[in-house]
Amino acid sequence: MAAPEGLFVLEGRPTAQLIADQLREQIVQGTFRPGQQINESAVAAQFRTSRGPLREALQRLCQEGLLISHRNRGVFVLELSTADIKEIYAVREAVELAASDTLMDAGQDQINDTCLGLKEIIRDMAKHVAVSDWQAIARLDMQFHTSFVAGTGNTRLIRIYETLAAESRMCILSLEVAYPRLDVLVQEHQNLLDLLEAKDRNGLQQAVKRHLQKAVEDLTVTRQDDEIIA
Amino acid sequence: MAAPEGLFVLEGRPTAQLIADQLREQIVQGTFRPGQQINESAVAAQFRTSRGPLREALQRLCQEGLLISHRNRGVFVLELSTADIKEIYAVREAVELAASDTLMDAGQDQINDTCLGLKEIIRDMAKHVAVSDWQAIARLDMQFHTSFVAGTGNTRLIRIYETLAAESRMCILSLEVAYPRLDVLVQEHQNLLDLLEAKDRNGLQQAVKRHLQKAVEDLTVTRQDDEIIA
DNA sequence: AGAGTGTAGATTGTCAACAATAGGCGATGT
DNA sequence: ACATCGCCTATTGTTGACAATCTACACTCT
């Protein structure tokens, strides 16, 4: 008989990772503001666990770069400067260009599978555009790019990109007003998908570059280089 | 009056990181063999600390990918398959190509500083070639590439590359015999440096690609795709 | 008034004991 | 002889208490 659905793995993953995942989501959603201190005792109580596992989760997020730890003072939510934004998007460009190249050299099946997932995400984006839910759009935006990179099957590239995606969501979070017109955004992603399907290697690479450079411009406009985002 | 040299920061960095750094060095040097389990109590005693800080260090290395954690069983030193090698070097290519591009667009001062450091490393390599100390050569090899990427000043790119460098050293560690002729290796790095100094963007990119592809070939020759390296 | 110092509070860093789990080994039954 | 069941040991996962450290504030002295 097949296993019942509900208790499929029954907490099979390490506890600290479950906590880290939830915390990360709260951070990129803005429940914890940039610069805010994370009180170990308080948050541990919130998760109904002790400080040990929570510290492990915090350290994990520190290494991902979402939190920053000051010895004997605690961990704080990262404050992103425009220099950080440029760094993040420079690395994203490197990863996505490599992913494009890898996908182009991959089998047609692999490309088809990837496109299938991406189409689904674009459909979801379109739905949320209708109600201007840009919080959801931001999530799907990063989900699109993550799926794109995931198409390569390179687990290390994927893991790297996931942390970049989280940081990017933090950028967007702090700058909702600067988020471009939503319908244009969907169109841009559709364009990337089309170029992938058409196996237009050069066109795709140029489109990726433009897409990311445009994002940096939107995120850094009217700000000084070392200014911290509120 | 200037501060005395010895107690400059007095353990200013988090303890777990100090432990992690030492452990990482022991792993890439082969003190801990691939597949071997890391016993928390034993290693904690070795470092004259308790399991708490050690666990944090282990978790850090897990996230870097050098160790792998099995719930309720412990952490083990990663065993690299040829698929892993291909992944690692694919990401390295992505990062180094991006670094090349960034450096080419950077100021001449930045390039000069980078080249200065790289020259120093190549000199050191040449010394160790004389005595065929390929353990040291492997370290300097990765140091060269890390310095190259560090030249961009992109802290995120650097952090990513440092973990890739550690993984690469593990690859090389398991395959000493396959390491190419040492003098050729020095020549290849000298070539990369020359192309950087000449600001030959295209030539440098092609050289980086060849250099890394050659490494993959050396590391994967005569092995099946999913075979584990002893 | 201002600078420096001492104290108090809160928070993190560390530790050792306790609980839970997985894998190994032997006994038992077929 | 083989498979299965149950215990046992080693190791990890978790917890709460203790120690060390930093920041803030009030107090004193110049």
Short mmCIF file of C-alpha atoms (C1' of nucleotides) in Angstrom, two decimals:
data_model
loop_
_atom_site.label_atom_id
_atom_site.label_comp_id
_atom_site.label_asym_id
_atom_site.label_seq_id
_atom_site.Cartn_x
_atom_site.Cartn_y
_atom_site.Cartn_z
CA MET A 1 0.00 0.00 0.00
CA ALA A 2 1.22 3.48 -0.77
CA ALA A 3 2.42 5.62 2.10
CA PRO A 4 -0.06 8.16 3.44
CA GLU A 5 0.64 11.62 2.10
CA GLY A 6 0.73 13.61 5.33
CA LEU A 7 3.67 12.05 7.12
CA PHE A 8 5.80 11.68 4.06
CA VAL A 9 9.15 12.53 5.57
CA LEU A 10 8.12 13.57 9.08
CA GLU A 11 10.72 16.25 9.72
CA GLY A 12 13.34 14.35 7.80
CA ARG A 13 15.45 17.44 7.29
CA PRO A 14 17.62 19.01 9.96
CA THR A 15 15.71 21.30 12.27
CA ALA A 16 18.10 24.21 11.85
CA GLN A 17 17.41 24.25 8.13
CA LEU A 18 13.67 24.40 8.65
CA ILE A 19 14.15 27.37 10.95
CA ALA A 20 16.59 28.98 8.53
CA ASP A 21 14.12 28.62 5.66
CA GLN A 22 11.33 30.27 7.64
CA LEU A 23 13.60 33.05 8.87
CA ARG A 24 14.86 33.70 5.37
CA GLU A 25 11.32 34.04 4.14
CA GLN A 26 10.51 36.47 6.95
CA ILE A 27 13.60 38.50 6.16
CA VAL A 28 13.01 38.80 2.43
CA GLN A 29 9.38 39.63 3.14
CA GLY A 30 10.43 42.43 5.43
CA THR A 31 9.14 41.07 8.76
CA PHE A 32 12.65 41.78 9.99
CA ARG A 33 13.83 45.16 8.79
CA PRO A 34 17.37 45.81 7.53
CA GLY A 35 19.66 46.77 10.39
CA GLN A 36 17.38 45.19 12.96
CA GLN A 37 18.96 42.93 15.55
CA ILE A 38 17.80 39.35 15.84
CA ASN A 39 17.41 38.45 19.49
CA GLU A 40 18.28 34.79 19.90
CA SER A 41 16.19 34.11 22.98
CA ALA A 42 13.12 35.86 21.65
CA VAL A 43 13.18 34.22 18.23
CA ALA A 44 14.01 30.83 19.73
CA ALA A 45 10.91 31.11 21.90
CA GLN A 46 8.89 32.12 18.84
CA PHE A 47 9.93 28.88 17.13
CA ARG A 48 9.32 26.82 20.27
CA THR A 49 12.90 25.65 20.32
CA SER A 50 16.05 26.47 22.25
CA ARG A 51 18.90 28.76 21.32
CA GLY A 52 21.12 26.00 20.01
CA PRO A 53 19.27 25.12 16.83
CA LEU A 54 18.34 28.74 16.32
CA ARG A 55 21.98 29.81 16.48
CA GLU A 56 22.77 27.24 13.81
CA ALA A 57 20.05 28.67 11.61
CA LEU A 58 21.31 32.20 12.17
CA GLN A 59 24.84 31.21 11.34
CA ARG A 60 23.61 29.61 8.16
CA LEU A 61 21.93 32.83 7.13
CA CYS A 62 25.06 34.75 8.06
CA GLN A 63 27.05 32.68 5.66
CA GLU A 64 24.43 33.24 2.98
CA GLY A 65 24.94 36.94 3.55
CA LEU A 66 21.44 37.89 4.64
CA LEU A 67 22.54 38.45 8.22
CA ILE A 68 25.74 39.90 9.55
CA SER A 69 27.26 38.86 12.85
CA HIS A 70 29.13 41.17 15.20
CA ARG A 71 31.05 39.26 17.81
CA ASN A 72 29.52 39.53 21.28
CA ARG A 73 26.87 41.86 19.93
CA GLY A 74 24.64 39.63 17.92
CA VAL A 75 23.39 39.21 14.38
CA PHE A 76 21.66 41.92 12.38
CA VAL A 77 19.71 41.98 9.16
CA LEU A 78 21.95 43.11 6.32
CA GLU A 79 21.71 46.71 5.16
CA LEU A 80 22.19 46.90 1.44
CA SER A 81 24.12 49.74 -0.14
CA THR A 82 24.06 50.43 -3.85
CA ALA A 83 27.55 48.94 -3.96
CA ASP A 84 26.01 45.72 -2.67
CA ILE A 85 23.31 45.87 -5.32
CA LYS A 86 25.92 46.21 -8.04
CA GLU A 87 27.86 43.29 -6.62
CA ILE A 88 24.83 41.07 -6.40
CA TYR A 89 23.71 41.76 -9.92
CA ALA A 90 27.22 41.37 -11.31
CA VAL A 91 27.36 37.87 -9.85
CA ARG A 92 23.84 37.13 -11.06
CA GLU A 93 24.91 38.12 -14.56
CA ALA A 94 27.88 35.79 -14.36
CA VAL A 95 25.73 32.89 -13.19
CA GLU A 96 22.88 33.45 -15.62
CA LEU A 97 25.20 33.83 -18.60
CA ALA A 98 26.88 30.59 -17.67
CA ALA A 99 23.49 28.97 -17.25
CA SER A 100 22.43 30.18 -20.70
CA ASP A 101 25.54 28.73 -22.24
CA THR A 102 25.12 25.41 -20.46
CA LEU A 103 21.48 25.13 -21.43
CA MET A 104 22.23 25.86 -25.07
CA ASP A 105 24.69 22.99 -25.12
CA ALA A 106 22.31 20.69 -23.27
CA GLY A 107 19.84 18.24 -24.76
CA GLN A 108 16.53 19.37 -26.17
CA ASP A 109 14.66 17.48 -23.44
CA GLN A 110 16.41 19.47 -20.77
CA ILE A 111 15.54 22.73 -22.51
CA ASN A 112 11.93 21.68 -22.94
CA ASP A 113 11.57 20.75 -19.28
CA THR A 114 13.01 24.08 -18.25
CA CYS A 115 10.75 26.04 -20.56
CA LEU A 116 7.73 24.18 -19.24
CA GLY A 117 8.47 25.33 -15.71
CA LEU A 118 9.19 28.87 -16.83
CA LYS A 119 5.91 29.11 -18.75
CA GLU A 120 4.03 28.09 -15.63
CA ILE A 121 5.72 30.85 -13.63
CA ILE A 122 4.97 33.48 -16.27
CA ARG A 123 1.32 32.44 -16.22
CA ASP A 124 1.29 32.97 -12.46
CA MET A 125 2.96 36.35 -12.86
CA ALA A 126 0.31 37.44 -15.33
CA LYS A 127 -2.39 36.58 -12.82
CA HIS A 128 -0.82 38.70 -10.11
CA VAL A 129 -0.21 41.60 -12.47
CA ALA A 130 -3.97 41.87 -12.81
CA VAL A 131 -4.26 42.78 -9.14
CA SER A 132 -0.90 44.62 -8.90
CA ASP A 133 0.36 42.30 -6.17
CA TRP A 134 4.00 43.23 -6.63
CA GLN A 135 5.04 41.36 -3.51
CA ALA A 136 3.99 38.16 -5.25
CA ILE A 137 5.48 39.38 -8.52
CA ALA A 138 8.84 39.89 -6.85
CA ARG A 139 8.70 36.33 -5.55
CA LEU A 140 7.79 34.93 -8.95
CA ASP A 141 10.42 37.10 -10.62
CA MET A 142 13.14 35.43 -8.59
CA GLN A 143 11.45 32.06 -8.98
CA PHE A 144 11.69 32.47 -12.74
CA HIS A 145 15.39 33.16 -12.66
CA THR A 146 16.05 30.42 -10.14
CA SER A 147 14.20 27.90 -12.30
CA PHE A 148 16.17 29.09 -15.27
CA VAL A 149 19.46 28.38 -13.49
CA ALA A 150 18.07 25.17 -12.05
CA GLY A 151 17.57 24.01 -15.64
CA THR A 152 21.31 23.46 -15.90
CA GLY A 153 21.17 20.78 -13.21
CA ASN A 154 24.38 22.13 -11.70
CA THR A 155 23.66 21.86 -7.99
CA ARG A 156 26.46 24.20 -6.97
CA LEU A 157 25.36 26.86 -9.42
CA ILE A 158 21.82 26.49 -8.13
CA ARG A 159 22.83 26.84 -4.50
CA ILE A 160 24.83 29.94 -5.26
CA TYR A 161 21.95 31.46 -7.17
CA GLU A 162 19.44 30.80 -4.44
CA THR A 163 21.31 33.03 -2.04
CA LEU A 164 21.62 35.68 -4.74
CA ALA A 165 17.88 35.45 -5.29
CA ALA A 166 17.23 36.02 -1.60
CA GLU A 167 19.49 39.05 -1.58
CA SER A 168 17.81 40.38 -4.71
CA ARG A 169 14.43 40.10 -3.05
CA MET A 170 15.80 42.19 -0.21
CA CYS A 171 16.87 44.83 -2.71
CA ILE A 172 13.43 44.89 -4.27
CA LEU A 173 11.76 44.87 -0.89
CA SER A 174 13.41 48.12 0.12
CA LEU A 175 12.45 49.82 -3.11
CA GLU A 176 8.93 48.88 -3.98
CA VAL A 177 8.19 52.21 -5.57
CA ALA A 178 11.07 51.78 -7.98
CA TYR A 179 9.80 48.46 -9.26
CA PRO A 180 9.14 48.88 -12.96
CA ARG A 181 5.77 48.67 -14.57
CA LEU A 182 4.57 45.16 -13.92
CA ASP A 183 3.30 44.35 -17.41
CA VAL A 184 6.68 45.34 -18.86
CA LEU A 185 8.35 43.00 -16.42
CA VAL A 186 6.26 40.05 -17.52
CA GLN A 187 7.02 40.88 -21.12
CA GLU A 188 10.76 40.87 -20.44
CA HIS A 189 10.61 37.44 -18.92
CA GLN A 190 8.48 36.17 -21.77
CA ASN A 191 11.15 37.49 -24.08
CA LEU A 192 13.86 35.54 -22.26
CA LEU A 193 11.75 32.41 -22.50
CA ASP A 194 11.17 32.91 -26.22
CA LEU A 195 14.88 33.31 -26.89
CA LEU A 196 15.62 30.16 -24.92
CA GLU A 197 13.05 28.20 -26.88
CA ALA A 198 14.45 29.55 -30.12
CA LYS A 199 17.93 28.52 -28.97
CA ASP A 200 19.18 31.98 -29.88
CA ARG A 201 22.37 31.84 -27.84
CA ASN A 202 23.61 35.31 -28.58
CA GLY A 203 20.21 36.94 -28.35
CA LEU A 204 19.55 35.30 -25.01
CA GLN A 205 22.87 36.41 -23.55
CA GLN A 206 22.32 39.98 -24.64
CA ALA A 207 18.77 39.92 -23.28
CA VAL A 208 19.94 38.60 -19.92
CA LYS A 209 22.55 41.34 -19.69
CA ARG A 210 20.03 44.03 -20.56
CA HIS A 211 17.45 42.62 -18.17
CA LEU A 212 19.85 42.68 -15.23
CA GLN A 213 21.45 46.03 -16.07
CA LYS A 214 18.01 47.56 -16.26
CA ALA A 215 17.21 46.14 -12.83
CA VAL A 216 20.35 47.67 -11.35
CA GLU A 217 19.42 51.04 -12.83
CA ASP A 218 15.94 50.84 -11.36
CA LEU A 219 17.31 49.88 -7.97
CA THR A 220 20.10 52.45 -7.75
CA VAL A 221 18.49 55.48 -9.35
CA THR A 222 18.77 58.75 -7.37
CA ARG A 223 21.04 57.18 -4.76
CA GLN A 224 24.64 57.81 -3.81
CA ASP A 225 27.10 54.99 -4.12
CA ASP A 226 27.60 54.23 -0.45
CA GLU A 227 24.18 55.23 0.78
CA ILE A 228 22.33 52.67 2.84
CA ILE A 229 18.85 51.70 1.87
CA ALA A 230 16.37 52.42 4.64
CA MET B 1 52.32 54.95 20.27
CA ALA B 2 51.65 52.11 17.88
CA ALA B 3 49.92 49.02 19.20
CA PRO B 4 52.16 46.02 19.95
CA GLU B 5 52.06 43.53 17.10
CA GLY B 6 51.25 40.34 18.99
CA LEU B 7 47.86 41.11 20.50
CA PHE B 8 46.60 43.00 17.49
CA VAL B 9 43.00 41.85 17.57
CA LEU B 10 43.10 39.32 20.39
CA GLU B 11 40.76 36.69 19.00
CA GLY B 12 38.54 39.32 17.48
CA ARG B 13 36.95 36.87 15.08
CA PRO B 14 34.29 34.37 16.06
CA THR B 15 35.70 31.15 17.48
CA ALA B 16 33.67 28.94 15.18
CA GLN B 17 35.30 30.57 12.20
CA LEU B 18 38.78 29.95 13.52
CA ILE B 19 37.92 26.29 13.99
CA ALA B 20 36.31 26.14 10.56
CA ASP B 21 39.40 27.62 8.92
CA GLN B 22 41.68 25.07 10.55
CA LEU B 23 39.37 22.18 9.75
CA ARG B 24 39.08 23.29 6.15
CA GLU B 25 42.83 23.35 5.84
CA GLN B 26 43.05 19.85 7.32
CA ILE B 27 40.41 18.59 4.92
CA VAL B 28 41.94 20.01 1.77
CA GLN B 29 45.32 18.74 2.90
CA GLY B 30 43.93 15.27 3.33
CA THR B 31 44.24 14.87 7.11
CA PHE B 32 40.59 13.89 6.95
CA ARG B 33 39.97 11.49 4.07
CA PRO B 34 36.91 11.70 1.80
CA GLY B 35 34.05 9.66 3.23
CA GLN B 36 35.48 9.77 6.72
CA GLN B 37 33.14 10.70 9.54
CA ILE B 38 33.94 13.68 11.75
CA ASN B 39 33.30 12.78 15.36
CA GLU B 40 32.10 15.89 17.16
CA SER B 41 33.29 14.99 20.64
CA ALA B 42 36.70 13.82 19.50
CA VAL B 43 37.43 16.84 17.31
CA ALA B 44 36.03 19.22 19.92
CA ALA B 45 38.47 17.79 22.45
CA GLN B 46 41.27 18.16 19.89
CA PHE B 47 40.50 21.87 19.64
CA ARG B 48 40.12 22.21 23.43
CA THR B 49 36.59 23.45 23.08
CA SER B 50 33.11 22.05 23.54
CA ARG B 51 30.77 20.62 20.96
CA GLY B 52 28.78 23.83 20.57
CA PRO B 53 31.35 25.93 18.71
CA LEU B 54 32.58 22.89 16.85
CA ARG B 55 29.10 22.11 15.58
CA GLU B 56 28.86 25.64 14.25
CA ALA B 57 32.15 25.21 12.45
CA LEU B 58 31.02 21.90 10.98
CA GLN B 59 27.77 23.38 9.81
CA ARG B 60 29.67 26.17 8.15
CA LEU B 61 31.77 23.67 6.23
CA CYS B 62 28.64 21.73 5.34
CA GLN B 63 27.19 24.80 3.73
CA GLU B 64 30.43 25.36 1.88
CA GLY B 65 30.03 21.86 0.53
CA LEU B 66 33.21 20.33 1.94
CA LEU B 67 31.26 18.23 4.44
CA ILE B 68 27.94 16.52 4.08
CA SER B 69 25.56 16.03 6.98
CA HIS B 70 23.32 13.00 7.43
CA ARG B 71 20.66 13.63 10.02
CA ASN B 72 21.25 11.77 13.27
CA ARG B 73 24.31 10.13 11.78
CA GLY B 74 26.83 12.90 11.61
CA VAL B 75 28.92 14.78 9.11
CA PHE B 76 31.28 13.19 6.61
CA VAL B 77 33.99 14.51 4.34
CA LEU B 78 32.61 14.93 0.84
CA GLU B 79 33.38 12.26 -1.74
CA LEU B 80 33.84 13.83 -5.14
CA SER B 81 32.53 12.15 -8.26
CA THR B 82 33.55 13.23 -11.73
CA ALA B 83 30.12 14.82 -12.00
CA ASP B 84 31.11 17.01 -9.04
CA ILE B 85 34.38 17.92 -10.71
CA LYS B 86 32.55 19.01 -13.85
CA GLU B 87 30.13 21.07 -11.76
CA ILE B 88 32.88 22.77 -9.81
CA TYR B 89 34.89 23.68 -12.87
CA ALA B 90 31.81 24.88 -14.73
CA VAL B 91 31.11 27.33 -11.94
CA ARG B 92 34.75 28.31 -11.75
CA GLU B 93 34.66 29.10 -15.45
CA ALA B 94 31.60 31.26 -14.96
CA VAL B 95 33.21 33.17 -12.11
CA GLU B 96 36.59 33.62 -13.75
CA LEU B 97 35.12 34.77 -17.04
CA ALA B 98 33.07 37.33 -15.18
CA ALA B 99 36.15 38.37 -13.24
CA SER B 100 38.08 38.79 -16.48
CA ASP B 101 35.38 40.99 -17.91
CA THR B 102 35.14 43.09 -14.77
CA LEU B 103 38.90 43.55 -14.57
CA MET B 104 39.10 44.61 -18.20
CA ASP B 105 36.56 47.34 -17.55
CA ALA B 106 38.27 48.40 -14.33
CA GLY B 107 40.88 51.09 -13.87
CA GLN B 108 44.51 50.53 -14.77
CA ASP B 109 45.51 50.83 -11.10
CA GLN B 110 43.28 47.95 -10.16
CA ILE B 111 44.76 45.80 -12.92
CA ASN B 112 48.29 46.72 -11.91
CA ASP B 113 47.66 45.83 -8.27
CA THR B 114 46.21 42.50 -9.26
CA CYS B 115 49.10 41.68 -11.57
CA LEU B 116 51.58 42.53 -8.85
CA GLY B 117 50.07 39.96 -6.53
CA LEU B 118 49.86 37.36 -9.29
CA LYS B 119 53.51 37.82 -10.22
CA GLU B 120 54.49 37.19 -6.63
CA ILE B 121 52.53 33.94 -6.62
CA ILE B 122 54.06 32.75 -9.87
CA ARG B 123 57.52 33.41 -8.45
CA ASP B 124 56.64 31.23 -5.46
CA MET B 125 55.32 28.53 -7.77
CA ALA B 126 58.56 28.50 -9.72
CA LYS B 127 60.50 27.96 -6.51
CA HIS B 128 58.42 24.93 -5.54
CA VAL B 129 58.60 23.48 -9.05
CA ALA B 130 62.33 23.15 -8.55
CA VAL B 131 61.75 20.67 -5.73
CA SER B 132 58.56 19.14 -7.19
CA ASP B 133 56.52 20.04 -4.12
CA TRP B 134 53.17 19.64 -5.82
CA GLN B 135 51.28 19.97 -2.55
CA ALA B 136 52.55 23.53 -2.34
CA ILE B 137 51.99 24.02 -6.06
CA ALA B 138 48.36 23.02 -5.69
CA ARG B 139 47.95 25.58 -2.92
CA LEU B 140 49.61 28.31 -4.97
CA ASP B 141 47.61 27.31 -8.04
CA MET B 142 44.38 28.03 -6.21
CA GLN B 143 45.89 31.10 -4.60
CA PHE B 144 46.65 32.48 -8.06
CA HIS B 145 43.08 32.04 -9.22
CA THR B 146 41.65 33.36 -5.98
CA SER B 147 43.82 36.47 -6.21
CA PHE B 148 42.72 36.91 -9.80
CA VAL B 149 39.07 36.92 -8.77
CA ALA B 150 39.87 39.04 -5.72
CA GLY B 151 41.15 41.66 -8.14
CA THR B 152 37.57 42.50 -9.03
CA GLY B 153 36.88 43.66 -5.49
CA ASN B 154 33.48 41.97 -5.61
CA THR B 155 33.23 40.47 -2.11
CA ARG B 156 30.42 38.10 -3.04
CA LEU B 157 32.26 36.78 -6.05
CA ILE B 158 35.35 36.29 -3.90
CA ARG B 159 33.47 34.40 -1.21
CA ILE B 160 31.93 32.12 -3.78
CA TYR B 161 35.26 31.47 -5.38
CA GLU B 162 36.98 30.66 -2.09
CA THR B 163 34.70 27.69 -1.53
CA LEU B 164 35.24 26.59 -5.13
CA ALA B 165 38.98 26.81 -4.56
CA ALA B 166 38.73 24.58 -1.50
CA GLU B 167 36.71 22.02 -3.45
CA SER B 168 39.21 22.16 -6.28
CA ARG B 169 42.05 21.45 -3.91
CA MET B 170 40.13 18.39 -2.76
CA CYS B 171 39.88 17.25 -6.37
CA ILE B 172 43.60 17.67 -6.88
CA LEU B 173 44.37 16.05 -3.55
CA SER B 174 42.71 12.82 -4.59
CA LEU B 175 44.54 12.71 -7.87
CA GLU B 176 48.11 13.72 -7.33
CA VAL B 177 49.40 11.48 -10.04
CA ALA B 178 47.18 13.14 -12.60
CA TYR B 179 48.53 16.59 -11.87
CA PRO B 180 50.10 17.85 -15.09
CA ARG B 181 53.75 18.54 -15.51
CA LEU B 182 54.57 21.30 -13.10
CA ASP B 183 56.58 23.51 -15.41
CA VAL B 184 53.76 23.52 -17.94
CA LEU B 185 51.39 24.58 -15.18
CA VAL B 186 53.52 27.57 -14.26
CA GLN B 187 53.72 28.52 -17.92
CA GLU B 188 49.95 28.46 -18.24
CA HIS B 189 49.51 30.81 -15.34
CA GLN B 190 52.20 33.10 -16.68
CA ASN B 191 50.28 33.16 -19.93
CA LEU B 192 47.09 34.21 -18.14
CA LEU B 193 49.00 36.98 -16.40
CA ASP B 194 50.52 38.19 -19.66
CA LEU B 195 47.12 38.37 -21.34
CA LEU B 196 45.72 40.31 -18.39
CA GLU B 197 48.57 42.80 -18.54
CA ALA B 198 48.12 43.16 -22.29
CA LYS B 199 44.40 43.77 -21.68
CA ASP B 200 43.63 41.19 -24.36
CA ARG B 201 40.04 40.58 -23.34
CA ASN B 202 39.22 37.92 -25.85
CA GLY B 203 42.54 36.15 -25.55
CA LEU B 204 42.25 36.04 -21.78
CA GLN B 205 38.75 34.61 -21.86
CA GLN B 206 39.76 31.90 -24.28
CA ALA B 207 42.86 31.10 -22.22
CA VAL B 208 40.81 30.81 -19.03
CA LYS B 209 38.39 28.45 -20.74
CA ARG B 210 41.20 26.28 -22.08
CA HIS B 211 43.02 26.28 -18.76
CA LEU B 212 39.98 25.04 -16.86
CA GLN B 213 38.85 22.56 -19.50
CA LYS B 214 42.32 21.08 -19.51
CA ALA B 215 42.16 20.72 -15.73
CA VAL B 216 38.84 18.87 -15.95
CA GLU B 217 40.30 16.51 -18.52
CA ASP B 218 43.29 15.80 -16.31
CA LEU B 219 41.06 15.17 -13.31
CA THR B 220 38.47 12.99 -14.99
CA VAL B 221 40.57 10.91 -17.34
CA THR B 222 40.03 7.14 -17.18
CA ARG B 223 37.07 7.49 -14.83
CA GLN B 224 33.38 6.74 -15.18
CA ASP B 225 30.91 9.54 -14.74
CA ASP B 226 29.49 8.55 -11.40
CA GLU B 227 32.55 6.89 -9.97
CA ILE B 228 33.68 8.10 -6.59
CA ILE B 229 37.24 9.19 -6.09
CA ALA B 230 38.95 7.15 -3.40
"C1'" DA C 1 29.32 72.12 31.05
"C1'" DG C 2 32.04 68.44 29.28
"C1'" DA C 3 34.86 64.48 29.41
"C1'" DG C 4 35.88 60.42 31.50
"C1'" DT C 5 34.76 56.54 34.54
"C1'" DG C 6 32.17 53.05 36.92
"C1'" DT C 7 28.25 50.36 37.23
"C1'" DA C 8 24.02 47.90 35.64
"C1'" DG C 9 21.44 45.53 32.37
"C1'" DA C 10 20.94 42.82 28.53
"C1'" DT C 11 22.71 39.76 25.12
"C1'" DT C 12 25.70 36.59 23.28
"C1'" DG C 13 29.37 32.79 23.79
"C1'" DT C 14 30.31 28.48 25.99
"C1'" DC C 15 29.60 24.40 28.37
"C1'" DA C 16 28.06 19.89 30.23
"C1'" DA C 17 24.13 16.95 31.01
"C1'" DC C 18 20.03 14.80 28.98
"C1'" DA C 19 17.11 12.79 25.19
"C1'" DA C 20 16.51 10.73 20.75
"C1'" DT C 21 17.88 8.27 16.83
"C1'" DA C 22 20.29 5.06 13.64
"C1'" DG C 23 23.03 1.16 12.70
"C1'" DG C 24 25.22 -3.14 14.37
"C1'" DC C 25 24.97 -7.57 16.54
"C1'" DG C 26 23.23 -11.47 18.47
"C1'" DA C 27 19.30 -14.38 19.65
"C1'" DT C 28 15.37 -16.69 18.08
"C1'" DG C 29 12.21 -18.94 15.22
"C1'" DT C 30 11.12 -21.11 10.85
"C1'" DA D 1 20.88 -21.89 6.88
"C1'" DC D 2 18.39 -17.81 6.52
"C1'" DA D 3 15.47 -14.15 7.71
"C1'" DT D 4 13.46 -11.42 11.30
"C1'" DC D 5 13.07 -9.31 15.59
"C1'" DG D 6 14.74 -6.87 19.47
"C1'" DC D 7 18.33 -4.98 22.27
"C1'" DC D 8 22.59 -2.21 22.70
"C1'" DT D 9 25.98 1.04 21.89
"C1'" DA D 10 27.77 4.97 19.85
"C1'" DT D 11 26.77 9.33 18.11
"C1'" DT D 12 24.14 13.17 17.29
"C1'" DG D 13 20.26 16.61 18.57
"C1'" DT D 14 18.53 19.50 22.20
"C1'" DT D 15 18.20 21.91 26.36
"C1'" DG D 16 19.00 25.03 30.25
"C1'" DA D 17 22.42 27.09 33.10
"C1'" DC D 18 26.68 29.70 33.56
"C1'" DA D 19 30.42 32.95 32.03
"C1'" DA D 20 32.10 36.69 29.24
"C1'" DT D 21 31.36 40.76 26.80
"C1'" DC D 22 29.34 44.97 25.08
"C1'" DT D 23 26.19 49.20 25.30
"C1'" DA D 24 23.93 52.62 27.83
"C1'" DC D 25 23.36 55.55 31.53
"C1'" DA D 26 24.32 58.00 35.52
"C1'" DC D 27 27.80 59.84 38.37
"C1'" DT D 28 32.02 62.28 39.43
"C1'" DC D 29 35.79 65.21 38.65
"C1'" DT D 30 38.01 68.98 36.28
#
